[in-house]
Coordinates of C-alpha atoms in Angstrom, one line a residue:
M1 CA 0.0 0.0 0.0
N2 CA 1.1 3.5 -0.7
S3 CA -0.9 6.7 -0.4
T4 CA 0.9 8.3 -3.3
K5 CA -0.9 5.9 -5.7
I6 CA -4.2 7.6 -5.0
T7 CA -3.1 11.2 -4.1
Q8 CA -0.5 12.1 -6.7
G9 CA -0.6 13.2 -10.3
P10 CA -3.6 14.1 -12.5
G11 CA -5.3 10.9 -11.6
G12 CA -5.2 11.7 -7.9
A13 CA -7.0 15.1 -8.3
N14 CA -10.3 13.6 -7.3
V15 CA -8.8 12.2 -4.1
R16 CA -7.1 15.5 -3.4
S17 CA -10.4 17.3 -3.8
L18 CA -11.9 15.2 -1.0
F19 CA -8.9 15.9 1.2
Y20 CA -9.3 19.6 0.5
A21 CA -12.9 19.3 1.5
M22 CA -11.8 18.1 5.0
G23 CA -9.4 21.0 5.3
Y24 CA -6.1 19.2 4.5
T25 CA -3.4 21.3 2.8
R26 CA -1.5 20.0 -0.2
S27 CA 1.6 19.7 2.0
E28 CA -0.3 17.3 4.3
I29 CA -1.7 15.3 1.3
D30 CA 1.9 14.8 0.0
R31 CA 3.3 13.4 3.2
P32 CA 3.0 9.7 4.3
I33 CA -0.5 9.2 5.6
I34 CA -0.7 7.2 8.8
G35 CA -3.9 5.6 10.1
I36 CA -4.5 6.2 13.8
V37 CA -6.8 3.3 14.8
N38 CA -8.6 4.6 18.0
S39 CA -10.8 2.2 19.9
Q40 CA -12.1 4.9 22.3
N41 CA -15.6 4.5 23.6
D42 CA -17.6 5.4 26.8
I43 CA -18.5 1.9 27.8
V44 CA -15.1 0.3 28.5
P45 CA -13.0 1.7 31.4
G46 CA -9.8 0.7 29.5
H47 CA -11.0 2.6 26.4
M48 CA -12.6 5.7 27.8
L49 CA -9.4 7.8 27.9
L50 CA -7.9 6.6 24.6
D51 CA -8.5 9.9 22.9
R52 CA -5.5 11.1 25.0
I53 CA -3.4 8.3 23.6
A54 CA -4.6 9.0 20.0
G55 CA -3.9 12.7 20.4
A56 CA -0.3 11.9 21.6
A57 CA 0.2 9.5 18.7
R58 CA -1.0 12.1 16.2
A59 CA 1.4 14.6 17.7
G60 CA 4.3 12.1 17.2
V61 CA 3.4 11.5 13.6
L62 CA 3.2 15.2 13.0
M63 CA 6.5 15.9 14.7
S64 CA 8.1 13.3 12.3
G65 CA 6.6 14.7 9.1
G66 CA 3.6 12.5 8.6
T67 CA -0.1 13.2 8.3
P68 CA -2.2 11.3 10.9
V69 CA -5.7 10.3 10.0
E70 CA -7.8 8.9 12.8
F71 CA -10.6 6.3 12.5
P72 CA -12.4 4.1 15.0
A73 CA -12.5 0.4 16.0
I74 CA -15.0 -1.2 18.3
G75 CA -14.2 -2.6 21.8
I76 CA -16.4 -4.7 24.1
C77 CA -16.0 -4.8 27.9
D78 CA -15.8 -8.4 28.9
G79 CA -16.7 -7.5 32.4
I80 CA -20.0 -5.9 31.4
A81 CA -20.7 -8.6 28.8
M82 CA -20.1 -11.4 31.3
G83 CA -22.8 -13.7 32.6
H84 CA -25.4 -13.1 29.9
E85 CA -25.8 -13.6 26.1
G86 CA -23.6 -10.6 25.4
M87 CA -20.6 -12.7 26.4
K88 CA -21.0 -14.6 23.1
Y89 CA -19.6 -11.5 21.3
P90 CA -16.2 -10.5 22.7
L91 CA -14.1 -13.3 21.1
A92 CA -16.1 -13.0 17.9
S93 CA -15.5 -9.2 17.9
R94 CA -11.7 -9.9 17.5
E95 CA -12.4 -10.8 13.8
L96 CA -14.7 -7.8 13.3
I97 CA -11.9 -5.5 14.6
C98 CA -9.3 -7.1 12.3
D99 CA -11.6 -7.1 9.3
S100 CA -12.7 -3.5 9.8
I101 CA -9.1 -2.3 10.0
E102 CA -8.4 -4.2 6.8
A103 CA -11.3 -2.5 5.1
M104 CA -10.4 1.0 6.1
T105 CA -6.6 0.6 5.5
I106 CA -6.8 -0.9 2.0
A107 CA -9.7 1.4 0.9
H108 CA -7.7 4.5 1.9
Q109 CA -4.2 3.2 1.1
F110 CA -2.6 4.2 4.4
D111 CA 1.2 4.1 4.5
G112 CA 1.4 3.0 8.1
L113 CA -0.7 2.4 11.2
V114 CA -0.6 3.3 14.9
L115 CA -3.0 0.9 16.5
I116 CA -4.5 1.9 19.9
P117 CA -6.3 -1.0 21.7
N118 CA -6.4 -1.7 25.4
C119 CA -8.9 -4.4 26.6
D120 CA -9.1 -8.1 25.8
K121 CA -10.0 -8.7 22.2
S122 CA -9.0 -5.3 20.8
V123 CA -5.4 -6.1 21.4
P124 CA -5.2 -9.4 19.4
G125 CA -7.7 -8.0 16.9
M126 CA -5.3 -5.1 16.1
L127 CA -2.2 -7.3 16.1
M128 CA -4.0 -9.7 13.7
A129 CA -4.8 -6.7 11.4
A130 CA -1.2 -5.6 11.5
A131 CA 0.1 -9.1 10.5
R132 CA -2.5 -9.4 7.8
L133 CA -2.0 -6.0 6.2
N134 CA 1.8 -6.1 6.7
I135 CA 2.4 -2.4 6.4
P136 CA 4.6 -0.5 8.9
S137 CA 2.7 -0.6 12.3
V138 CA 3.2 0.2 15.9
V139 CA 0.8 -0.9 18.7
V140 CA 0.4 1.5 21.7
S141 CA -2.0 0.3 24.4
G142 CA -4.1 2.6 26.7
G143 CA -2.4 1.5 29.9
A144 CA -3.4 -0.4 33.0
M145 CA -5.8 0.6 35.8
R146 CA -4.4 1.1 39.3
A147 CA -5.4 -1.5 41.9
G148 CA -8.2 -0.5 44.2
R149 CA -7.8 -0.4 48.0
L150 CA -10.3 -1.1 50.8
N151 CA -9.4 -1.5 54.5
G152 CA -5.7 -1.6 53.7
K153 CA -6.2 -4.5 51.1
A154 CA -5.5 -4.3 47.4
L155 CA -8.5 -5.0 45.2
D156 CA -9.1 -5.6 41.5
F157 CA -12.0 -6.7 39.3
N158 CA -11.7 -10.3 40.4
S159 CA -12.3 -9.1 44.0
I160 CA -15.8 -8.1 43.2
M161 CA -16.5 -11.2 41.2
E162 CA -15.4 -13.4 44.1
G163 CA -17.3 -11.1 46.5
I164 CA -20.5 -12.0 44.8
G165 CA -19.9 -15.7 45.5
S166 CA -19.0 -14.8 49.1
F167 CA -22.2 -12.8 49.5
K168 CA -24.3 -15.6 48.1
S169 CA -22.7 -18.1 50.5
G170 CA -23.4 -15.8 53.5
G171 CA -19.8 -14.7 53.9
I172 CA -20.3 -11.0 53.6
T173 CA -23.2 -8.5 53.8
G174 CA -24.8 -6.6 51.0
D175 CA -23.1 -3.4 52.3
E176 CA -19.7 -5.1 52.3
L177 CA -20.3 -6.3 48.7
E178 CA -21.2 -2.8 47.6
A179 CA -18.1 -1.4 49.2
I180 CA -16.0 -3.9 47.3
A181 CA -17.8 -2.9 44.1
E182 CA -17.1 0.8 44.7
Y183 CA -13.4 0.4 45.4
S184 CA -12.3 -2.5 43.2
C185 CA -11.8 -0.4 40.0
P186 CA -10.7 3.0 41.1
G187 CA -10.3 4.6 37.7
C188 CA -9.9 4.0 34.0
G189 CA -7.5 1.6 32.4
S190 CA -7.3 -2.1 31.7
C191 CA -8.2 -4.0 34.8
S192 CA -5.2 -4.0 37.2
G193 CA -4.3 -7.7 37.4
L194 CA -2.6 -9.9 34.9
F195 CA -5.9 -10.7 33.2
T196 CA -6.3 -11.0 29.5
A197 CA -6.0 -7.4 28.5
N198 CA -2.8 -6.8 30.4
S199 CA -1.4 -10.2 29.4
M200 CA -1.8 -9.3 25.7
N201 CA -0.5 -5.7 26.2
C202 CA 2.6 -7.2 27.8
L203 CA 3.0 -9.8 25.1
T204 CA 2.7 -7.1 22.4
E205 CA 5.9 -5.7 23.9
A206 CA 7.5 -9.2 24.0
L207 CA 6.6 -9.7 20.3
G208 CA 8.4 -6.6 19.4
M209 CA 5.3 -4.8 18.2
G210 CA 5.0 -2.4 21.1
L211 CA 7.5 0.0 22.7
P212 CA 9.2 -0.9 26.0
Y213 CA 6.8 -0.5 29.0
N214 CA 3.8 -0.6 26.6
G215 CA 2.4 -3.4 28.8
T216 CA 2.8 -1.9 32.2
A217 CA 2.9 2.0 32.1
L218 CA -0.3 3.1 33.8
C219 CA -3.3 4.6 32.0
D220 CA -3.2 7.9 33.9
S221 CA 0.6 8.5 33.8
G222 CA 2.6 11.0 31.8
E223 CA 4.8 8.0 30.8
R224 CA 1.9 6.5 28.9
I225 CA 1.5 9.7 26.9
R226 CA 5.2 9.8 26.1
I227 CA 5.0 6.2 24.9
A228 CA 2.2 7.2 22.5
K229 CA 4.1 10.2 21.1
I230 CA 7.1 8.0 20.5
A231 CA 4.9 5.4 18.8
G232 CA 3.8 8.1 16.4
M233 CA 7.4 9.0 15.7
K234 CA 8.5 5.3 15.4
V235 CA 5.9 4.5 12.8
M236 CA 7.4 7.2 10.6
E237 CA 10.8 5.5 11.0
L238 CA 9.3 2.2 10.0
V239 CA 7.7 3.7 6.9
K240 CA 11.0 5.3 5.9
N241 CA 12.9 2.0 6.4
D242 CA 10.1 -0.2 5.0
V243 CA 10.0 -2.4 8.2
K244 CA 6.8 -4.4 8.2
P245 CA 5.0 -6.5 10.9
R246 CA 6.0 -9.8 9.3
D247 CA 9.7 -8.7 9.5
I248 CA 9.1 -8.6 13.3
L249 CA 6.4 -11.3 13.8
T250 CA 8.6 -14.3 13.1
K251 CA 8.4 -17.8 14.6
E252 CA 11.2 -16.8 17.1
A253 CA 9.2 -13.7 18.1
F254 CA 6.2 -15.8 19.0
E255 CA 8.6 -18.1 21.0
N256 CA 9.7 -15.0 22.9
A257 CA 6.2 -14.0 23.7
I258 CA 5.3 -17.5 24.9
T259 CA 8.4 -17.5 27.1
V260 CA 7.3 -14.2 28.7
D261 CA 3.8 -15.6 29.0
M262 CA 5.0 -18.7 30.8
G263 CA 7.4 -16.7 33.0
M264 CA 4.6 -14.6 34.4
A265 CA 1.6 -16.9 34.0
G266 CA -0.5 -14.8 31.7
S267 CA -4.2 -15.4 30.9
T268 CA -5.2 -18.7 29.4
N269 CA -6.7 -16.6 26.6
T270 CA -3.2 -15.9 25.3
V271 CA -3.3 -19.5 24.0
L272 CA -6.2 -18.5 21.8
H273 CA -4.8 -15.2 20.6
L274 CA -1.1 -15.9 19.8
P275 CA -2.0 -18.7 17.4
A276 CA -4.6 -16.4 15.7
I277 CA -2.0 -13.6 15.3
A278 CA 0.6 -16.1 14.0
H279 CA -2.0 -17.4 11.5
E280 CA -2.4 -13.9 10.1
A281 CA 1.4 -13.7 9.8
G282 CA 1.4 -16.8 7.7
L283 CA 2.7 -19.1 10.6
T284 CA 1.2 -22.1 12.4
L285 CA 1.6 -22.0 16.2
E286 CA 0.8 -25.5 17.6
L287 CA -0.3 -26.0 21.3
S288 CA 2.7 -28.3 21.7
V289 CA 5.0 -25.2 21.5
F290 CA 3.4 -23.7 24.6
D291 CA 4.0 -26.9 26.6
E292 CA 7.6 -27.2 25.3
I293 CA 8.4 -23.7 26.3
S294 CA 6.6 -24.0 29.6
K295 CA 8.8 -27.0 30.6
R296 CA 12.0 -24.9 30.3
T297 CA 10.8 -21.5 31.5
P298 CA 10.9 -20.6 35.2
Y299 CA 7.8 -18.9 36.7
I300 CA 9.3 -15.7 38.1
A301 CA 6.4 -13.1 38.3
K302 CA 3.3 -14.0 40.3
L303 CA 0.6 -11.4 39.7
S304 CA -3.1 -11.4 40.5
P305 CA -5.1 -13.7 40.2
S306 CA -2.2 -16.1 40.9
G307 CA -0.6 -13.8 43.4
V308 CA -1.0 -10.5 45.3
H309 CA 0.9 -8.2 43.0
H310 CA -0.7 -6.0 40.3
I311 CA 0.5 -4.4 37.0
E312 CA 1.6 -1.2 38.8
D313 CA 3.9 -3.4 41.0
L314 CA 5.3 -5.1 37.9
H315 CA 6.0 -1.7 36.3
E316 CA 7.7 -0.4 39.4
A317 CA 9.8 -3.6 39.6
G318 CA 11.2 -3.0 36.1
G319 CA 8.3 -4.0 33.8
I320 CA 8.5 -6.5 30.9
P321 CA 12.1 -5.4 29.9
A322 CA 13.4 -6.3 33.3
L323 CA 11.5 -9.6 33.3
M324 CA 12.8 -10.4 29.8
N325 CA 16.3 -9.5 30.9
E326 CA 16.1 -11.9 33.8
L327 CA 14.8 -14.7 31.5
S328 CA 17.6 -14.0 29.0
R329 CA 20.1 -14.9 31.8
R330 CA 19.1 -18.5 31.1
G331 CA 19.4 -18.0 27.3
L332 CA 15.6 -18.4 27.0
L333 CA 15.0 -15.5 24.6
H334 CA 15.9 -14.8 21.0
T335 CA 17.6 -11.4 21.6
E336 CA 18.8 -10.7 18.1
L337 CA 15.2 -10.1 16.7
P338 CA 14.1 -6.7 15.3
T339 CA 11.4 -4.6 17.0
V340 CA 9.4 -1.5 16.3
T341 CA 11.9 0.6 18.2
G342 CA 14.5 0.1 15.5
R343 CA 16.6 -1.8 18.0
T344 CA 16.8 -5.5 18.7
V345 CA 15.2 -7.3 21.6
G346 CA 18.6 -7.5 23.3
E347 CA 19.3 -3.8 22.9
N348 CA 15.8 -2.9 24.2
I349 CA 16.3 -4.9 27.4
A350 CA 20.1 -4.5 28.0
Q351 CA 19.8 -1.7 30.5
A352 CA 16.6 -3.0 32.3
F353 CA 17.1 -4.5 35.7
V354 CA 14.8 -5.9 38.4
R355 CA 14.1 -3.2 41.0
D356 CA 12.0 -5.4 43.3
S357 CA 12.9 -9.1 43.6
S358 CA 9.7 -9.8 45.5
V359 CA 7.8 -9.0 42.3
I360 CA 10.2 -10.4 39.7
K361 CA 12.1 -13.3 41.1
S362 CA 15.5 -14.5 40.0
V363 CA 15.6 -17.3 37.5
D364 CA 17.8 -19.0 40.0
A365 CA 15.1 -18.9 42.7
P366 CA 11.7 -18.9 40.8
Y367 CA 8.3 -19.7 42.2
R368 CA 8.4 -22.8 40.1
D369 CA 11.0 -24.2 37.6
H370 CA 8.4 -24.4 34.8
G371 CA 5.8 -22.0 33.3
G372 CA 2.5 -20.9 34.6
L373 CA 0.3 -22.4 31.9
A374 CA -0.1 -26.1 31.0
I375 CA -1.5 -27.9 28.0
L376 CA -3.4 -31.1 28.9
R377 CA -4.3 -34.0 26.7
G378 CA -6.1 -37.3 27.0
N379 CA -9.3 -38.9 25.8
L380 CA -11.3 -35.8 27.0
A381 CA -9.0 -33.4 25.1
P382 CA -7.1 -35.2 22.3
D383 CA -6.5 -31.8 20.6
G384 CA -5.6 -30.1 23.9
A385 CA -7.0 -28.1 26.8
V386 CA -5.4 -25.3 28.8
V387 CA -5.1 -24.5 32.5
K388 CA -3.4 -21.7 34.4
E389 CA -1.4 -24.1 36.6
S390 CA 0.1 -21.3 38.7
A391 CA -3.4 -20.4 39.9
V392 CA -4.3 -23.9 40.9
S393 CA -3.9 -24.9 44.6
E394 CA -1.5 -27.7 45.3
E395 CA -4.4 -29.8 46.5
M396 CA -6.0 -29.7 43.0
L397 CA -3.1 -30.3 40.8
K398 CA -4.1 -34.0 40.8
H399 CA -7.8 -34.6 41.2
T400 CA -10.3 -37.5 40.6
G401 CA -14.0 -36.9 41.0
P402 CA -17.5 -37.4 39.5
A403 CA -18.7 -35.3 36.6
V404 CA -21.6 -33.0 37.2
C405 CA -22.7 -32.0 33.6
F406 CA -24.3 -28.8 32.3
N407 CA -25.1 -27.8 28.7
S408 CA -24.6 -24.1 29.4
E409 CA -22.8 -21.7 31.7
D410 CA -26.1 -20.4 33.0
E411 CA -27.2 -23.9 34.2
A412 CA -23.9 -24.3 36.0
V413 CA -24.0 -21.0 37.7
A414 CA -27.5 -21.6 39.0
A415 CA -26.4 -25.0 40.4
I416 CA -23.4 -23.4 42.1
W417 CA -25.4 -20.7 43.7
D418 CA -28.1 -23.2 44.8
K419 CA -25.3 -25.1 46.6
K420 CA -25.8 -28.2 44.5
I421 CA -22.1 -28.7 44.0
K422 CA -20.3 -30.9 46.5
K423 CA -16.6 -31.0 47.5
G424 CA -14.8 -33.3 45.1
D425 CA -17.1 -32.7 42.1
V426 CA -15.9 -32.0 38.6
I427 CA -18.2 -29.4 37.0
V428 CA -18.5 -29.9 33.2
I429 CA -19.8 -27.0 31.1
R430 CA -20.2 -27.9 27.4
Y431 CA -21.6 -26.5 24.2
E432 CA -19.9 -23.2 25.1
G433 CA -17.0 -23.6 22.6
P434 CA -16.3 -21.3 19.6
R435 CA -19.0 -23.0 17.5
G436 CA -21.3 -24.3 20.2
G437 CA -21.6 -21.1 22.3
P438 CA -21.3 -19.6 19.8
G439 CA -18.4 -17.3 20.7
M440 CA -16.8 -19.3 23.5
R441 CA -18.1 -17.4 26.5
E442 CA -15.6 -16.4 29.2
M443 CA -16.6 -17.9 32.5
L444 CA -15.5 -15.8 35.4
G445 CA -19.0 -16.2 36.9
P446 CA -18.7 -19.8 37.8
T447 CA -15.0 -19.8 38.7
S448 CA -15.3 -16.7 40.9
S449 CA -18.4 -18.1 42.5
I450 CA -16.6 -21.3 43.3
A451 CA -13.7 -19.3 44.8
G452 CA -15.9 -17.0 46.7
M453 CA -17.7 -19.9 48.3
G454 CA -14.4 -21.4 49.4
L455 CA -14.6 -24.4 47.0
D456 CA -11.6 -23.6 44.7
K457 CA -9.5 -26.1 46.6
D458 CA -12.1 -28.9 46.3
V459 CA -13.9 -28.5 43.0
A460 CA -12.6 -28.7 39.4
L461 CA -14.3 -27.1 36.4
L462 CA -13.9 -28.3 32.8
T463 CA -15.3 -26.6 29.7
D464 CA -15.0 -26.3 26.0
G465 CA -15.5 -22.6 26.6
R466 CA -12.8 -20.3 28.0
F467 CA -12.0 -18.5 31.2
S468 CA -11.4 -14.9 32.2
G469 CA -7.7 -14.0 32.8
A470 CA -9.0 -13.3 36.4
S471 CA -10.1 -16.9 36.9
R472 CA -8.2 -19.1 39.4
G473 CA -8.5 -22.7 40.6
A474 CA -8.6 -26.0 38.7
S475 CA -10.3 -24.3 35.8
I476 CA -9.5 -26.2 32.6
G477 CA -10.8 -24.7 29.3
H478 CA -10.5 -24.7 25.5
I479 CA -11.2 -28.5 25.6
S480 CA -10.8 -29.6 22.0
P481 CA -12.7 -31.0 20.1
E482 CA -15.6 -29.1 21.6
A483 CA -18.9 -30.7 22.2
M484 CA -20.5 -29.2 19.0
N485 CA -17.6 -30.9 17.1
D486 CA -18.3 -34.3 18.6
G487 CA -15.8 -34.0 21.4
L488 CA -16.1 -36.5 24.2
I489 CA -17.0 -33.7 26.6
G490 CA -20.4 -33.7 24.9
L491 CA -20.9 -37.4 25.8
L492 CA -20.1 -37.2 29.5
Q493 CA -22.9 -38.1 32.0
D494 CA -23.3 -37.2 35.6
G495 CA -21.2 -39.5 37.8
D496 CA -18.6 -40.4 35.1
I497 CA -15.2 -40.4 36.8
I498 CA -12.8 -37.7 35.6
D499 CA -9.0 -38.0 36.2
I500 CA -7.0 -34.7 36.2
D501 CA -3.3 -34.8 36.5
I502 CA -1.9 -31.3 35.7
P503 CA 1.8 -32.2 36.4
A504 CA 1.5 -35.1 34.0
R505 CA -0.5 -33.0 31.5
S506 CA -3.4 -35.5 31.5
L507 CA -7.1 -35.1 31.3
S508 CA -9.3 -38.2 30.9
A509 CA -12.6 -39.8 31.6
R510 CA -12.8 -43.4 32.8
L511 CA -14.8 -44.6 29.9
S512 CA -14.1 -47.7 27.6
D513 CA -13.9 -47.3 23.9
D514 CA -17.0 -49.4 23.6
E515 CA -18.9 -47.2 26.0
I516 CA -17.8 -44.1 24.1
A517 CA -18.8 -45.5 20.8
K518 CA -22.2 -46.5 22.2
R519 CA -22.8 -43.0 23.5
R520 CA -21.6 -41.4 20.3
A521 CA -24.1 -43.4 18.2
A522 CA -26.9 -42.3 20.5
N523 CA -25.9 -38.7 20.9
V524 CA -28.1 -35.9 19.5
K525 CA -26.5 -32.5 19.5
P526 CA -28.6 -29.5 20.3
E527 CA -29.8 -27.1 17.6
P528 CA -27.5 -24.1 17.1
R529 CA -28.4 -21.5 19.7
V530 CA -28.1 -18.6 17.3
K531 CA -29.5 -18.9 13.7
T532 CA -29.3 -15.3 12.4
G533 CA -26.9 -12.4 12.3
Y534 CA -23.2 -12.2 12.7
L535 CA -22.9 -14.9 15.4
S536 CA -24.6 -17.4 13.1
R537 CA -22.1 -16.7 10.3
Y538 CA -19.3 -16.8 12.9
A539 CA -20.4 -20.2 14.1
R540 CA -20.3 -21.7 10.6
L541 CA -16.8 -20.4 10.0
V542 CA -15.0 -20.7 13.3
Q543 CA -12.5 -23.5 14.0
S544 CA -11.7 -25.2 17.3
A545 CA -10.0 -23.5 20.2
N546 CA -6.7 -25.4 19.6
T547 CA -6.3 -23.4 16.3
G548 CA -6.8 -20.1 18.1
A549 CA -10.5 -20.1 17.1
I550 CA -9.5 -18.8 13.7
L551 CA -12.1 -18.4 10.9
Q552 CA -11.8 -20.5 7.7

């Protein structure tokens, strides 16, 4: 793509006339035209202040001799969408975000892009667009929310979700619940723990597509504005030097991102998004790569929901550059790779150091000698399932129990709140996968209710859906094949014995091949839940979770 193809010469007079109509000067029309993709809206706390970021990015482009042209992208708040039919849309919105950026960029022949996401699906959606379009691009996120505080205790969005479970079990009063609601999220930004949004913002940096500290500088800081200005300046350097996303998004770059992911136990949703971004870059990222890297990567940063620290603590401790520098001491990173800074990974992290070893541990004294996420396989998940091992209590790393089956998240939540779940049970939630949901709903409701009721050390949860980055406990998701694709999870019955062995990476049901065949022959799948509109089209095109829920 090249804006001069449409703006220059006699044949570009019609395009120039339309730019003149908007008040652009000829000088502005003749410069490189940079799309500023701004996902600002007034319904997502992480996106409400993005106009500040867009303004700073525009200034950076202008300072470096380019012409910034701003256009919007949608963004859905997973927290607001959670627990009702709206939760079918966030994952599916990832493709809408990518497709809409493609449409705007090719239609208007931008020379480069500054992509401004912040929460959950907007980050991978924009990275997918950058990889697909392959024009010079920099991603600058909106920044993290500060942790809340109440009675001397740090709070985050997970605190209120678990508070609901505690209230329903009689652990706290309604007034106490409301106080947690008021103070858990003290201001704008992506929710303060290492949930999906902040995981992906940090991995954008690890991939080389974001500037240093993109993942951790807080939303309301001057540093965040400076990063955005520099992003606008850097995209102009990338245009000048013709450095494109696929020059950066190599197989080795994804290995770096996975290594960082394992070192800090990011959201399980990263196992959906990284393969989808790789797919747009023309690469295939198998689940086995996650497990291989996990085995050799020490777990050195334990943030909420796995631990007590938040993004602001990680930032003060040195951020992702310091964490990467520490991991590089073991030779775990490809340090020679290019990044959007114009420097290599190694050059970006060379001067970073750990300022607080209680937040970022030494690779010689980690929390664990292996990564925070695990890929499980067995007859229940021949194509894989994922669990945040770091957020599972020691008591639940190995568990055997009877299945209690539900065909939707709503049925499961009602049973949990009605106290129908007993210690030792294995809750099974199916037909919530990418196709069956459709949209693979995020299930913080059931996991936080289990934790809030004090059952997270006694009850496991299996699903072909997915979990919030804020989930903790023995929550195993992305089970593939999903029930709608004839996966065994759809054939389970109440009382079937389930064996979970996370250290051994195993997930199986004690069913004979003959019994499975008999049930499969008798099984009748439910009708599609959505038969019209975007989700109906999405369900027909989406692939299993182990592929990254890509569309074919």
